Structure formats: C-alpha cells, structure tokens
XYZ file of C-alpha atoms in Angstrom:
734
model
C -47.989 -103.955 59.537
C -46.039 -100.763 60.175
C -42.414 -100.838 59.152
C -39.583 -98.416 59.261
C -39.017 -98.474 55.525
C -35.606 -99.630 54.323
C -34.648 -97.733 51.222
C -32.994 -94.337 51.016
C -33.056 -91.090 49.047
C -32.092 -87.385 49.115
C -30.211 -84.276 49.543
C -32.737 -81.513 50.024
C -31.142 -78.142 50.604
C -32.101 -75.693 53.314
C -33.534 -72.422 52.047
C -31.177 -70.679 49.679
C -32.057 -67.384 51.242
C -30.330 -68.492 54.438
C -27.031 -68.977 52.560
C -26.217 -72.019 54.689
C -24.223 -74.936 53.283
C -26.306 -77.700 51.685
C -27.489 -80.374 54.094
C -27.267 -84.025 53.002
C -30.534 -85.048 54.628
C -30.479 -88.507 53.062
C -27.222 -89.343 54.892
C -28.558 -88.547 58.366
C -30.388 -90.907 60.682
C -33.939 -89.921 61.630
C -32.915 -88.728 65.109
C -30.206 -86.472 63.634
C -32.672 -85.028 61.115
C -35.180 -84.133 63.830
C -32.440 -82.674 66.002
C -31.109 -80.458 63.203
C -34.616 -79.312 62.253
C -35.305 -78.615 65.954
C -38.599 -80.482 66.001
C -40.052 -83.084 68.380
C -41.295 -86.267 66.672
C -44.256 -86.656 69.042
C -45.626 -83.109 69.059
C -44.181 -81.360 65.992
C -43.550 -77.624 65.899
C -45.368 -75.264 68.215
C -47.733 -72.763 66.612
C -45.472 -69.895 67.619
C -42.354 -71.515 66.125
C -44.201 -72.377 62.893
C -45.391 -68.768 62.603
C -41.854 -67.465 63.206
C -40.378 -69.733 60.519
C -43.105 -68.738 58.057
C -42.219 -65.067 58.501
C -38.493 -65.817 58.298
C -38.518 -68.027 55.190
C -41.707 -67.082 53.402
C -44.658 -69.160 52.175
C -44.376 -72.582 50.579
C -45.056 -71.559 46.994
C -43.217 -71.160 43.718
C -42.254 -67.538 43.160
C -42.702 -66.158 39.677
C -40.456 -63.486 38.241
C -42.318 -60.492 36.890
C -43.937 -61.306 33.580
C -43.425 -59.099 30.563
C -46.308 -56.708 30.068
C -48.513 -57.392 27.066
C -47.583 -54.039 25.510
C -43.894 -54.982 25.738
C -44.478 -58.309 23.972
C -46.398 -56.455 21.226
C -43.658 -53.835 20.853
C -40.951 -56.511 20.557
C -42.651 -57.880 17.438
C -41.569 -54.726 15.546
C -37.887 -54.745 16.552
C -36.381 -57.193 14.029
C -34.343 -55.585 11.264
C -36.467 -57.085 8.453
C -39.665 -55.673 9.981
C -38.046 -52.249 10.454
C -36.993 -52.243 6.792
C -40.545 -53.133 5.749
C -41.973 -50.350 7.937
C -39.575 -47.836 6.394
C -40.562 -49.110 2.920
C -44.260 -48.679 3.807
C -43.716 -45.094 5.000
C -41.755 -44.199 1.859
C -44.401 -45.835 -0.365
C -47.068 -43.745 1.376
C -45.029 -40.542 0.883
C -44.626 -41.427 -2.801
C -48.391 -41.904 -3.104
C -48.252 -45.691 -3.642
C -51.079 -46.596 -1.260
C -51.429 -50.160 -2.594
C -47.865 -51.090 -1.645
C -48.296 -49.323 1.686
C -51.436 -51.318 2.486
C -49.914 -54.669 1.438
C -46.727 -54.128 3.447
C -48.771 -52.996 6.466
C -50.961 -56.100 6.392
C -47.885 -58.341 6.117
C -46.190 -56.650 9.086
C -49.318 -56.823 11.258
C -49.917 -60.513 10.413
C -46.323 -61.337 11.257
C -46.561 -59.408 14.550
C -49.830 -61.132 15.518
C -48.360 -64.596 15.010
C -45.243 -63.693 16.968
C -47.287 -62.256 19.834
C -49.462 -65.390 20.120
C -46.398 -67.650 20.237
C -44.551 -65.607 22.875
C -47.653 -65.150 25.026
C -48.089 -68.936 25.068
C -44.496 -69.371 26.221
C -45.269 -67.255 29.302
C -47.747 -69.900 30.547
C -45.226 -72.655 31.420
C -44.697 -71.257 34.899
C -48.456 -71.091 35.500
C -48.737 -74.801 34.669
C -45.894 -75.553 37.079
C -47.670 -73.758 39.924
C -50.742 -75.961 39.435
C -48.767 -78.843 40.994
C -49.134 -77.181 44.383
C -51.242 -78.930 47.026
C -54.078 -76.890 48.614
C -54.482 -78.593 52.039
C -52.121 -80.849 54.041
C -52.285 -82.764 57.334
C -49.547 -81.860 59.798
C -48.680 -82.572 63.412
C -48.327 -79.314 65.328
C -48.454 -78.662 69.059
C -49.171 -82.337 69.678
C -52.267 -82.389 67.443
C -52.950 -83.469 63.866
C -54.508 -80.583 61.950
C -55.187 -79.492 58.377
C -53.541 -76.326 57.112
C -53.038 -74.651 53.697
C -49.936 -76.063 52.021
C -48.508 -72.563 51.492
C -48.210 -72.263 55.301
C -45.866 -75.268 55.598
C -42.441 -74.500 57.028
C -39.151 -76.371 57.329
C -39.456 -78.758 60.292
C -43.183 -79.432 59.932
C -44.220 -83.092 60.288
C -46.555 -84.012 57.406
C -48.747 -87.134 57.318
C -49.000 -88.892 53.956
C -51.222 -91.687 52.652
C -52.116 -93.327 49.344
C -53.229 -90.799 46.730
C -51.766 -87.721 48.465
C -49.716 -85.225 46.538
C -46.514 -84.405 48.370
C -46.574 -80.716 49.407
C -42.844 -80.048 49.924
C -39.487 -81.814 49.959
C -39.012 -83.920 53.065
C -37.107 -86.671 54.878
C -39.149 -89.768 55.766
C -39.154 -90.465 59.506
C -41.873 -93.158 59.648
C -43.317 -95.286 56.860
C -45.396 -98.330 56.024
C -44.966 -99.893 52.579
C -44.578 -96.429 51.061
C -44.204 -96.168 47.277
C -44.178 -92.871 45.424
C -44.671 -92.060 41.755
C -41.870 -89.696 40.725
C -42.025 -90.004 36.925
C -42.715 -86.314 36.349
C -39.666 -85.317 38.409
C -37.096 -88.075 37.772
C -38.294 -89.819 34.597
C -38.463 -93.157 36.458
C -41.595 -94.836 35.067
C -42.191 -97.285 37.950
C -43.241 -96.342 41.497
C -40.306 -96.120 43.929
C -40.158 -98.158 47.154
C -39.244 -95.807 49.994
C -37.499 -96.324 53.343
C -36.429 -94.406 56.427
C -32.870 -95.722 56.828
C -29.992 -93.340 56.144
C -27.989 -93.649 52.939
C -24.201 -93.730 53.164
C -23.289 -92.083 49.838
C -23.117 -88.300 49.589
C -23.724 -87.887 45.859
C -26.953 -89.791 45.223
C -29.069 -89.221 42.113
C -32.536 -87.840 42.719
C -34.132 -91.121 41.636
C -32.057 -93.059 44.211
C -32.821 -90.936 47.272
C -35.077 -93.550 48.762
C -35.622 -91.891 52.136
C -36.729 -88.571 50.643
C -39.960 -87.385 49.024
C -40.404 -84.375 46.766
C -42.884 -81.652 45.935
C -44.801 -82.414 42.726
C -44.826 -86.212 43.173
C -47.540 -88.335 44.780
C -48.006 -91.374 47.024
C -48.814 -94.501 45.010
C -49.121 -96.839 47.986
C -48.754 -96.974 51.771
C -48.509 -94.244 54.360
C -45.743 -92.289 55.997
C -44.720 -89.252 57.996
C -42.126 -86.833 56.704
C -40.180 -83.941 58.161
C -40.191 -80.979 55.772
C -36.638 -80.104 54.739
C -37.322 -77.552 51.978
C -40.268 -75.433 50.872
C -41.143 -73.240 47.907
C -38.246 -72.252 45.672
C -35.796 -74.263 47.828
C -37.370 -77.574 46.734
C -36.255 -79.638 43.764
C -39.347 -78.407 41.914
C -38.443 -74.859 42.897
C -35.020 -75.334 41.362
C -36.715 -76.418 38.122
C -38.942 -73.325 38.273
C -35.871 -71.100 38.692
C -34.136 -72.744 35.726
C -37.285 -72.461 33.620
C -37.534 -68.729 34.272
C -33.812 -68.207 33.637
C -33.849 -69.764 30.161
C -34.025 -67.034 27.518
C -35.747 -67.543 24.172
C -33.158 -67.726 21.402
C -33.872 -66.855 17.737
C -34.300 -69.806 15.395
C -31.782 -70.555 12.594
C -34.171 -69.043 10.027
C -34.706 -65.923 12.131
C -30.942 -65.471 12.451
C -30.483 -65.861 8.696
C -33.378 -63.524 7.903
C -31.801 -60.926 10.205
C -28.530 -61.342 8.304
C -30.470 -60.957 5.041
C -32.123 -57.838 6.451
C -28.745 -56.290 7.248
C -27.550 -57.073 3.731
C -30.697 -55.565 2.143
C -30.389 -52.449 4.307
C -26.796 -52.023 3.118
C -27.810 -52.572 -0.527
C -30.710 -50.123 -0.273
C -28.480 -47.453 1.288
C -25.807 -48.034 -1.362
C -28.446 -47.722 -4.136
C -29.738 -44.443 -2.750
C -26.244 -42.970 -2.577
C -25.044 -44.239 -5.996
C -28.168 -43.372 -8.016
C -28.578 -40.017 -6.296
C -24.910 -39.134 -6.963
C -24.960 -40.311 -10.611
C -28.147 -38.356 -11.298
C -26.708 -35.176 -9.865
C -23.525 -35.643 -11.951
C -25.724 -35.861 -15.074
C -27.456 -32.641 -14.105
C -30.823 -34.141 -13.175
C -33.263 -32.378 -10.860
C -32.421 -32.817 -7.170
C -35.958 -33.745 -6.038
C -36.471 -36.131 -8.946
C -33.223 -37.984 -8.276
C -33.986 -38.297 -4.573
C -37.417 -39.821 -5.267
C -35.939 -42.114 -7.936
C -33.172 -43.330 -5.645
C -35.602 -43.969 -2.768
C -38.041 -45.775 -5.093
C -35.333 -48.154 -6.278
C -34.225 -48.783 -2.706
C -37.796 -49.740 -1.808
C -37.954 -51.978 -4.889
C -34.892 -53.833 -3.576
C -36.817 -54.890 -0.465
C -38.668 -58.226 -0.927
C -41.841 -57.125 0.882
C -43.542 -60.446 0.163
C -40.883 -62.434 2.029
C -42.489 -62.456 5.541
C -45.858 -63.437 4.071
C -44.399 -66.270 2.018
C -42.346 -67.537 4.974
C -45.398 -67.450 7.261
C -47.607 -69.228 4.708
C -44.952 -71.890 4.054
C -44.547 -72.541 7.772
C -48.332 -72.664 8.322
C -48.793 -75.165 5.473
C -45.921 -77.218 6.894
C -47.557 -77.194 10.328
C -50.763 -78.576 8.820
C -48.880 -81.328 7.017
C -47.030 -82.249 10.220
C -50.324 -82.417 12.111
C -51.396 -85.216 9.756
C -48.282 -87.089 10.941
C -49.289 -86.609 14.628
C -46.933 -83.678 15.288
C -48.749 -80.618 16.661
C -46.740 -77.434 16.051
C -47.239 -74.840 18.815
C -44.882 -72.210 17.328
C -44.529 -71.750 13.570
C -40.783 -71.160 13.840
C -40.463 -74.775 15.008
C -41.317 -75.973 11.504
C -38.172 -74.590 9.947
C -36.049 -75.327 13.025
C -36.880 -79.004 12.570
C -35.315 -78.857 9.139
C -32.045 -77.590 10.634
C -31.782 -80.093 13.509
C -28.439 -81.883 13.842
C -28.945 -83.561 17.258
C -32.102 -85.167 18.664
C -31.944 -85.681 22.443
C -34.704 -88.115 23.327
C -36.136 -89.443 26.545
C -36.221 -93.245 26.666
C -39.447 -94.206 28.395
C -42.474 -93.939 26.136
C -40.616 -92.289 23.254
C -37.989 -94.833 22.256
C -39.772 -97.552 24.208
C -43.408 -98.602 24.555
C -43.772 -97.419 28.182
C -45.119 -100.866 28.986
C -43.201 -103.434 31.021
C -43.016 -106.723 29.115
C -41.702 -110.132 30.164
C -39.003 -111.060 27.666
C -37.174 -113.960 29.388
C -38.266 -116.913 31.512
C -35.395 -118.861 33.114
C -36.004 -122.235 34.813
C -33.494 -124.903 35.895
C -30.873 -124.211 33.293
C -33.313 -123.490 30.457
C -34.099 -120.047 29.128
C -37.142 -119.176 27.018
C -37.982 -116.071 25.008
C -41.310 -114.739 26.236
C -41.787 -111.487 24.311
C -44.025 -113.362 21.830
C -46.229 -116.451 22.338
C -43.814 -119.388 22.536
C -45.209 -122.952 22.109
C -42.197 -124.570 23.786
C -42.640 -122.265 26.787
C -46.352 -123.112 27.110
C -45.585 -126.847 27.085
C -42.754 -126.822 29.634
C -44.017 -127.837 33.142
C -41.547 -125.689 35.108
C -42.087 -122.629 32.899
C -45.874 -123.013 33.135
C -45.611 -123.364 36.927
C -43.491 -120.194 37.057
C -45.954 -118.166 34.961
C -48.963 -119.470 36.884
C -47.312 -118.610 40.201
C -46.432 -115.083 39.047
C -50.031 -114.523 37.872
C -51.578 -115.860 41.092
C -49.199 -114.000 43.428
C -50.414 -110.802 41.846
C -52.940 -108.038 42.585
C -53.625 -106.946 39.001
C -57.238 -107.033 37.852
C -58.092 -108.477 34.428
C -61.380 -108.656 32.584
C -60.432 -112.119 31.308
C -61.146 -111.170 27.699
C -58.185 -109.044 26.676
C -54.796 -109.542 28.321
C -53.887 -105.966 27.404
C -56.691 -104.519 29.562
C -55.052 -104.777 32.957
C -55.352 -102.484 35.948
C -52.541 -102.334 38.475
C -48.789 -102.144 38.932
C -46.890 -102.178 35.577
C -44.605 -105.007 36.711
C -47.482 -107.205 37.843
C -49.399 -106.374 34.653
C -46.431 -107.657 32.630
C -46.479 -110.956 34.549
C -50.228 -111.440 33.991
C -49.858 -110.616 30.282
C -47.021 -113.155 29.918
C -49.098 -115.841 31.625
C -52.082 -115.017 29.397
C -49.954 -115.301 26.258
C -49.120 -118.887 27.302
C -52.770 -119.820 27.847
C -52.930 -119.123 31.596
C -55.795 -116.698 32.114
C -55.590 -114.971 35.511
C -59.354 -114.784 35.967
C -59.659 -118.542 35.458
C -56.665 -119.273 37.695
C -58.135 -117.122 40.489
C -61.446 -118.975 40.214
C -59.873 -122.470 40.277
C -57.193 -121.644 42.878
C -58.803 -119.018 45.132
C -56.583 -116.941 47.404
C -57.157 -117.714 51.093
C -54.246 -115.857 52.722
C -51.471 -113.444 51.833
C -48.428 -111.617 53.112
C -48.292 -108.240 51.287
C -45.102 -106.919 49.759
C -42.965 -104.637 51.858
C -39.605 -103.088 51.240
C -37.897 -104.922 54.127
C -38.631 -108.420 52.834
C -38.753 -107.368 49.144
C -41.207 -110.185 48.677
C -44.945 -110.950 48.372
C -46.652 -114.247 49.190
C -50.166 -115.548 48.504
C -51.749 -118.860 49.576
C -54.269 -120.674 47.339
C -56.710 -123.532 47.960
C -56.553 -126.498 45.545
C -59.143 -129.236 45.149
C -59.135 -132.355 42.991
C -61.888 -130.862 40.837
C -59.786 -127.760 40.239
C -56.734 -129.811 39.233
C -58.740 -131.571 36.547
C -59.606 -128.229 34.937
C -56.092 -126.762 34.959
C -53.774 -126.994 31.942
C -52.118 -130.431 31.891
C -48.542 -129.159 32.391
C -49.560 -127.081 35.427
C -51.710 -129.826 36.992
C -48.873 -132.335 36.581
C -46.376 -130.032 38.332
C -48.706 -129.291 41.245
C -49.518 -132.974 41.788
C -45.806 -133.662 42.325
C -45.652 -131.507 45.467
C -49.150 -131.315 46.960
C -50.014 -133.423 49.998
C -52.410 -136.306 49.327
C -55.600 -134.742 50.625
C -58.987 -133.767 49.257
C -58.116 -130.122 49.821
C -54.574 -128.791 49.876
C -52.903 -125.409 49.707
C -50.028 -123.943 47.750
C -48.118 -120.781 48.587
C -46.449 -118.699 45.854
C -43.803 -116.085 46.619
C -42.303 -113.557 44.221
C -39.687 -110.894 44.832
C -36.009 -110.026 44.741
C -33.951 -113.082 43.803
C -31.288 -112.575 46.478
C -33.933 -112.308 49.241
C -35.827 -115.372 48.011
C -32.660 -117.484 47.904
C -32.193 -116.831 51.633
C -35.439 -118.771 52.260
C -35.060 -121.492 49.609
C -34.350 -125.135 50.489
C -34.969 -126.847 47.136
C -35.054 -125.998 43.443
C -37.556 -127.218 40.848
C -35.782 -129.357 38.238
C -37.908 -130.460 35.303
C -40.851 -132.064 37.077
C -39.764 -132.356 40.703
C -37.949 -130.481 43.488
C -34.290 -131.243 44.274
C -32.048 -129.952 47.103
C -30.548 -126.520 46.423
C -26.818 -127.190 46.108
C -24.054 -124.603 46.052
C -23.686 -125.031 42.283
C -27.410 -124.409 41.720
C -27.324 -121.361 43.976
C -24.383 -120.009 41.988
C -26.149 -120.734 38.699
C -29.317 -118.861 39.811
C -27.269 -115.895 41.047
C -25.332 -115.793 37.765
C -28.549 -115.887 35.713
C -29.933 -113.030 37.797
C -26.782 -110.966 37.229
C -26.784 -111.645 33.477
C -30.379 -110.519 33.056
C -29.785 -107.437 35.222
C -26.738 -106.500 33.131
C -28.974 -106.627 30.064
C -31.022 -103.857 31.629
C -33.888 -106.073 32.778
C -35.894 -105.996 35.957
C -35.612 -109.491 37.422
C -38.011 -111.253 39.793
C -37.714 -114.703 41.334
C -40.717 -116.987 41.888
C -40.875 -119.751 44.503
C -43.570 -121.926 46.085
C -44.345 -124.047 49.113
C -46.999 -126.786 49.463
C -49.072 -126.336 52.637
C -51.546 -128.274 54.700
C -52.442 -125.274 56.882
C -52.942 -121.817 55.290
C -52.946 -120.027 58.652
C -49.220 -120.336 59.325
C -47.369 -117.137 60.338
C -45.630 -115.095 57.639
C -42.135 -116.185 58.646
C -43.151 -119.848 58.197
C -44.994 -119.297 54.903
C -41.826 -117.771 53.446
C -39.397 -120.465 54.610
C -38.354 -123.833 53.170
C -39.361 -122.592 49.711
C -39.006 -124.410 46.374
C -37.316 -122.071 43.894
C -39.046 -122.282 40.480
C -37.219 -119.755 38.305
C -36.584 -116.192 37.166
C -38.595 -113.733 35.115
C -36.804 -110.952 33.220
C -38.787 -107.954 31.986
C -38.057 -104.673 30.309
C -39.840 -101.752 28.706
C -39.204 -102.876 25.101
C -38.122 -100.571 22.271
C -40.818 -99.427 19.877
C -40.572 -101.502 16.667
C -40.475 -98.369 14.505
C -37.900 -96.587 16.706
C -35.006 -98.718 15.413
C -35.756 -97.707 11.822
C -36.100 -94.078 12.905
C -32.696 -94.147 14.649
C -31.068 -95.524 11.510
C -32.816 -92.846 9.424
C -31.336 -90.197 11.731
C -27.826 -91.597 11.397
C -28.061 -91.815 7.590
C -29.379 -88.226 7.439
C -26.465 -86.893 9.476
C -28.509 -86.376 12.649
C -27.125 -87.640 15.970
C -29.643 -89.481 18.163
C -28.889 -89.056 21.883
C -30.678 -90.777 24.780
C -31.225 -88.779 27.977
C -32.999 -90.738 30.709
C -33.467 -90.972 34.447
C -33.216 -94.767 34.251
C -30.286 -96.952 35.300
C -27.250 -96.897 32.937
C -27.515 -100.662 32.290
C -31.138 -100.342 31.209
C -30.380 -97.350 29.009
C -27.363 -99.075 27.442
C -29.325 -102.251 26.647
C -32.137 -100.322 24.954
C -29.675 -98.127 23.015
C -27.785 -101.178 21.748
C -31.041 -102.795 20.648
C -32.073 -99.632 18.783
C -28.800 -99.385 16.889
C -27.117 -96.470 18.655
C -23.371 -96.328 17.845
C -21.766 -99.129 19.899
C -18.616 -97.136 20.700
C -20.518 -94.201 22.198
C -19.632 -93.034 25.693
C -22.162 -93.409 28.538
C -22.324 -90.633 31.131
C -24.340 -90.434 34.338
C -25.635 -87.427 36.233
C -22.787 -87.800 38.731
C -20.260 -87.637 35.852
C -21.881 -84.463 34.518
C -21.968 -82.801 37.934
C -18.224 -83.344 38.356
C -17.321 -81.656 35.042
C -16.918 -78.019 34.114
C -18.959 -76.575 31.256
C -15.860 -76.625 29.021
C -15.104 -80.276 29.825
C -18.712 -81.286 29.172
C -18.647 -79.455 25.853
C -15.814 -81.711 24.724
C -17.303 -84.923 26.149
C -20.733 -84.641 24.505
C -19.110 -84.961 21.090
C -18.833 -88.756 21.485
C -21.518 -89.454 24.105
C -24.856 -90.913 22.989
C -26.312 -92.081 26.339
C -26.893 -89.984 29.463
C -28.443 -91.917 32.377
C -29.584 -91.104 35.923
C -29.701 -87.405 35.057
C -31.368 -84.604 37.025
C -33.094 -81.545 35.461
C -29.987 -79.362 35.764
C -27.941 -82.051 33.991
C -30.363 -82.119 31.046
C -30.071 -78.351 30.738
C -26.263 -78.550 30.844
C -26.238 -81.248 28.125
C -28.394 -79.141 25.773
C -26.214 -76.076 26.350
C -23.028 -78.095 25.703
C -24.349 -79.285 22.341
C -25.404 -75.731 21.427
C -21.955 -74.355 22.283
C -20.588 -76.905 19.825
C -22.709 -75.274 17.102
C -25.382 -77.990 17.003
C -29.091 -77.347 16.416
C -30.727 -79.412 19.145
C -34.173 -80.974 19.462
C -35.110 -82.212 22.939
C -38.002 -84.497 23.822
C -39.570 -84.838 27.265
C -42.771 -85.439 29.175
C -42.117 -84.514 32.799
C -41.731 -81.428 34.929
C -38.025 -82.238 35.106
C -37.750 -81.847 31.321
C -39.248 -78.336 31.151
C -36.013 -76.249 31.429
C -34.254 -78.379 28.791
C -37.318 -78.253 26.506
C -37.302 -74.469 26.709
C -33.526 -74.212 26.211
C -33.417 -76.504 23.163
C -33.694 -75.043 19.671
C -36.889 -77.063 19.442
C -38.602 -78.629 22.453
C -40.800 -81.648 21.759
C -43.338 -82.670 24.435
C -45.282 -85.917 24.673
C -49.000 -85.501 23.998
C -50.246 -88.749 25.534
C -48.235 -88.913 28.760
C -46.732 -85.444 28.952
C -47.405 -83.019 31.796
C -48.954 -79.596 31.169
C -45.655 -78.016 32.228
C -43.742 -79.904 29.522
C -46.317 -79.050 26.836
C -46.317 -75.354 27.699
C -42.496 -75.288 27.541
C -42.290 -77.047 24.157
C -42.534 -75.880 20.551
C -44.050 -79.131 19.307
C -46.281 -81.813 20.862
C -46.219 -85.437 19.689
C -49.757 -86.785 19.639
C -48.507 -90.395 19.614
C -45.375 -90.034 21.835
C -43.367 -91.740 19.104
C -39.712 -91.077 18.235
C -40.428 -92.014 14.605
C -42.848 -89.065 14.417
C -40.007 -86.670 15.283
C -37.900 -88.076 12.463
C -40.805 -87.740 10.015
C -41.313 -84.132 11.166
C -37.600 -83.382 10.651
C -37.878 -84.708 7.102
C -40.887 -82.440 6.500
C -39.037 -79.505 8.065
C -36.111 -79.957 5.699
C -38.444 -79.839 2.700
C -40.097 -76.631 3.960
C -36.766 -75.014 4.801
C -35.498 -75.841 1.326
C -38.638 -74.345 -0.238
C -38.185 -71.116 1.726
C -34.567 -70.852 0.577
C -35.635 -71.373 -3.045
C -38.249 -68.623 -2.757
C -35.758 -66.184 -1.223
C -33.342 -66.854 -4.096
C -36.139 -66.372 -6.637
C -37.366 -63.126 -5.064
C -33.885 -61.638 -4.768
C -33.096 -62.653 -8.344
C -36.234 -60.956 -9.757
C -35.754 -57.815 -7.651
C -32.120 -57.599 -8.729
C -33.130 -58.002 -12.390
C -35.595 -55.116 -12.057
C -32.899 -52.919 -10.606
C -30.394 -53.778 -13.360
C -32.976 -52.947 -16.055
C -33.542 -49.553 -14.434
C-alpha cells in the first residue's frame, strides 16, 4: 500500500553561500518544490547538472574550522597569571641556588600543564564525532536511472530513495512516501518515531519536530519507504547549523579559574610591593645593595603559595573519584569545582527527569477511569477494561518472551500497551496463541489507525480470563469458529467509524452525549500531557473483508492514556535543588502540555512561565535575558534556542549546568559552565562536548554531584586561606 503521506514538516534553507532568502520548503506543494529545485520527478537531475551543482555549492560534508595546533594548545597551558608567577618564582629560586624549590615548582607547573592539555585536546574531538554521522553511500535517481553514489556527492535537487534502516544523507522535502516514520531523537529530542507525510504545511514558523514533510541529515528511517528531494547539503543542513554553532562556542574559564587568576594578580601586586618596600628600607638603613635585592626577591618568592596548583589538582582529582562512585564520570577536572558553584541546572526531560519508557497510566471506559501505572485489582476485574487491554495487546506488533513483561521488543507505545495488559494478567504470548491473528490492516498516517483480525474458538474462550471471555461472548456470532477485529488509533479518527459504544457488558448505540463524553475525556488526558489512543472492535463472520469494511461499524471500547513517567527520585532531587538555592529548568523538544504536566508532577514552581521555541525566536537577546528569570519550562526548542537560553542565564550572572544526550544538545553543552551528557542514551557528539557524563542518565545524580562539588570547592577555599595565612605569618616574622 503506497500512500502519499499526510503529515508535514520543515523549513530547510538553501545554501548560505548563495545568500538567497530562506525557502519555506514545508509550505510548498510537491510540484512547487520540484519546480523550484529545477528537477524532474521521473528522471531526476542529469549527470551534467549534478556535476555543475557540486562544483558550485561544494560537497555534502560538514566543514571543520582549522584546529589549533598541538604546540599552540601546549603553549596556552603556560599563559595563566598564576603559572607565570610560579615560573618566575622557579627561575629566581634557581638563581638563588635553591634547587629543591625550583624542582618542586617545575614539577607542579608541568603536571598542571599536562592535565590542561589533555582536557583541551579532548574538547577538540566533538566535531570529529559529529562528522561520523555522515552516510557513505546513497541511492539516487539521476538521468532516469537509480544508482548508488557517495553521499558527499549529493547536491540540492537530487532525488534520494529511502527505506527502513537508512540514515538520511541530507535535508530534504518528501515527495513520495509509504508509511514513513523517522527517528529524530538525536536532532529534536523527540523520543518517539515521527510519522511523516508529503502534504504541504500551512504555517510558516514550524518547530523542527513538527516539520512532518521534511527529513534531516543525522536522523534515520524507522519504518516505511520514501523518496525525498534534497533541499540542503553539508553546512546548510540543520546538522550543519549545529556544527557551525559548536565550532563558534568558545571555552570560558571556570569560576575557580577566574578567582585563581584574581588571586594571582593580587599576589603579583603583593610580591612587587614587598620587593620595593624591603629593598628601599634596607637601603635607607645602609645595608648592602646586592644583599637587600636578594632578600627582597626571596621574600617575594616566599609570598607565592607554590603548593596551591598541586593541592587544587589533587582535591579535584579526589573529588572526581568520589563522584565516579555516584555514577558521575568527570571528563575535565575543572568540572568538579564548577559543580559546586552551579546556580541553575537546565535539564532535558526525556530519560533524565523521566524514565524514557512510555507507560500506560490511565484506562478510561464508559464513564469509568482507572489508574494503570501500578497493578490495579479493580481494573483487572472490570470486563470493559479487560477487553480494552486485551484488544490493545492483540492489535500490536511487539514481541514478548512471555516471562518478563519488561523484556519487550518494538515500538515504545505498543510496548507500553503490552506491559499494561501483562500487569493485569493478560499475557500477550498466551493471547496470541489462543486468539491467533488471521488478517490485518497495517497502520498508516492517513487513517491513523491499525486493525488486526483474530480467530476465536469455543476451546479458546474457555481458557481466557473470565472477564474477557464474558465480554467476547456478548458480541460474537453463535458459531463454532468466529472472528473479532480490534482497531487502535487516534480517537477522533476512530469515532468517525464507530456505531456503538461498549457500556459495562454490552454494546449500546453511540449517542451525541456519549460522543461528546469520549471527546472530552480525550481532550482532558491530552491536556495532562498524555499520548491518547482509542481502542474499538468489531465481531466478524468473514475475516477476508476489505479494509474499509473491517474498520466500519465499530464498537468503541475506551481510551488509553500513556506518558513517559517522572523518575521516582527526580522529584526529591528537584526539591533538593530548590532548597539549596539552585533553579531547576526543563528544556525539551516535547510538546508544551507534556512538559508542563511532568514539571508540575516533579514539583517545579507552579507560577513559572512556559516558553516555546517560537517565543524564543521572536525575542531579542536582551528581552530573553529578562524573561528567563521567571521561566522554568522551555518546550519545542531547537538547538539554537537551547544555546540562546544558556547564554541568557549566563548574562544574568548565573553559573549554568546543562544536560543533554543528542546532537542538538552539543552547542549548549559546550556553552554551559558545565555540560552534562547522558552515558546510557547519549550520542558520541554530546559526550565529547560535555564536561561530565552521567552513567545512569539520572537527574538525581547531578544533584548529588553538585553537593559533592560544593564540599570540594569549600575545601579548596579553606586551603587557600590556610596557605595565605601561613605565608603572611612568615613574612611578618621576617
């Protein structure tokens, strides 16, 4: 079944080098797209035209700005004021014949430089990880033939053929598609695969995650097949924009480094003042010129706490080891003390604040609503609820081993339905064996529905749970073998095909009041941030009916509401942040309603403002700087929005930690005072851009690491006070 997919998506720009105005590809019909790209849908570009465009616009690859040479990175380790002071002290100690002090100071400086070099060299690898997302070979239609070419030779206007499992080699507008779904989590933060379409979208400003007729470099095809017209390549793609932002972000000194530099300036001033005062006083007393010079210089060197870098490095290294025991891997030692100074934690929602696992939380049937997050005896005993769960497990392609309901392979939404059924005693493996599937109508984005047909025998009924067998017997035809069709999908689409509604233990005509009640229940669950599916059924005598007949005259059973639930420990961690004077902020690519519901459940301040990516894009940097002060939730945001949010907080004087797992998070991770990547589900790009990696992807781990960082930072401050006090005492005695 080949469909022109019905969902829409995207605003891919033409090459920036051409300096042409941005083209809203997602708003154009397919014919207009092909006309503007000057390509024929049947034959594609000619070889000559493709070659001309390749020369004109360059290869389809991410360009990397020139890396710093290794010698430059090494040299930069000796440019901080504290290190310069130590080097001067070492030279003077050597001239005075104190080789022990010279050796100790030299070792300290070299150790400090080695650690700094390793950390900065690692930071250079983020771009290399980003380039690994490139696709080596692609199938294109050129000169009337389908051929394979290197992805770097793709040009704007090429027609690319996509199928399940393919990585997408460039940004493009879909022109033909069949049940296409793409996984865009790394780019948009949306955890579920996106249903795509070819129809044009009316709105101009559409978030990246809502551009349903566009596909993007760095994502992949989860299901179906399609053909796309390339609209942007290389650095002109959405991924290219992320690469440009990533390379533009400069490394800023940490709070401790800034304070140590200030301390260095103060010590330099003190040392210079000591030299001048002692040298002048000695001369006034008639002392020997050479002796007074050496004495003054010796006291100036004594004022320098040469052990400070070593103690700071050791304290940070010990702190990193202690954090590792709490599942926080520190990639740069400076991150340890930065954690102790954090005032704002900007966290992704999916997988960090939530479990990254869709879970059925509500079952709604005929005016009754049941909690389904935990095993519920009243739910398992209710005929309509049992029928609903059984139907959602049967009309389902997830595979289960039948032993552990948590070991499921397949779509996250369908896995949640099977898990909910299993928690109520309805094992999918057993249901499939007793009610085997004999026909199906697969899901597609036009119908927004899936239907399966199952054979039922008298022997099978006797082995089913009593509540389920009783419900089925009410509707099945009196025959030795009968069939039942189950449909699940979007509630509004199902209601168009529904004739009756299941009330208690029997079907009743669907009246206007019942239709209104079902629609209202759907809206209420959606407003709570849930993904809602309707389930319906139809008894059948013949399983070979056409699809349009199988999905007509349905009996509506009920609604299922599911959500990616908050982590149990995240709520406590959020409260710990608030009590410690740290602002938790949620930044997510999800829908604002979903984000708001999760934030409310976790205990985020109820009066906080919610901003979307569109809101951010319409504000100046100064306006955003004022708005972030009372905003705790940012939803439907693009990579450039995340970067702008971090910068706005920093301009307000905040020390910001940012968590993320996708390619889209990399610029913000690098810009933040401390970037925190997810170890379990994070991309290599995110990990290479971050200062810290969470080995359990848990928000509570960040809070524990901040607590540890505060202890270490406090210890370093105490040591600095102690060292300065003892050095000052020595000087006063002299």
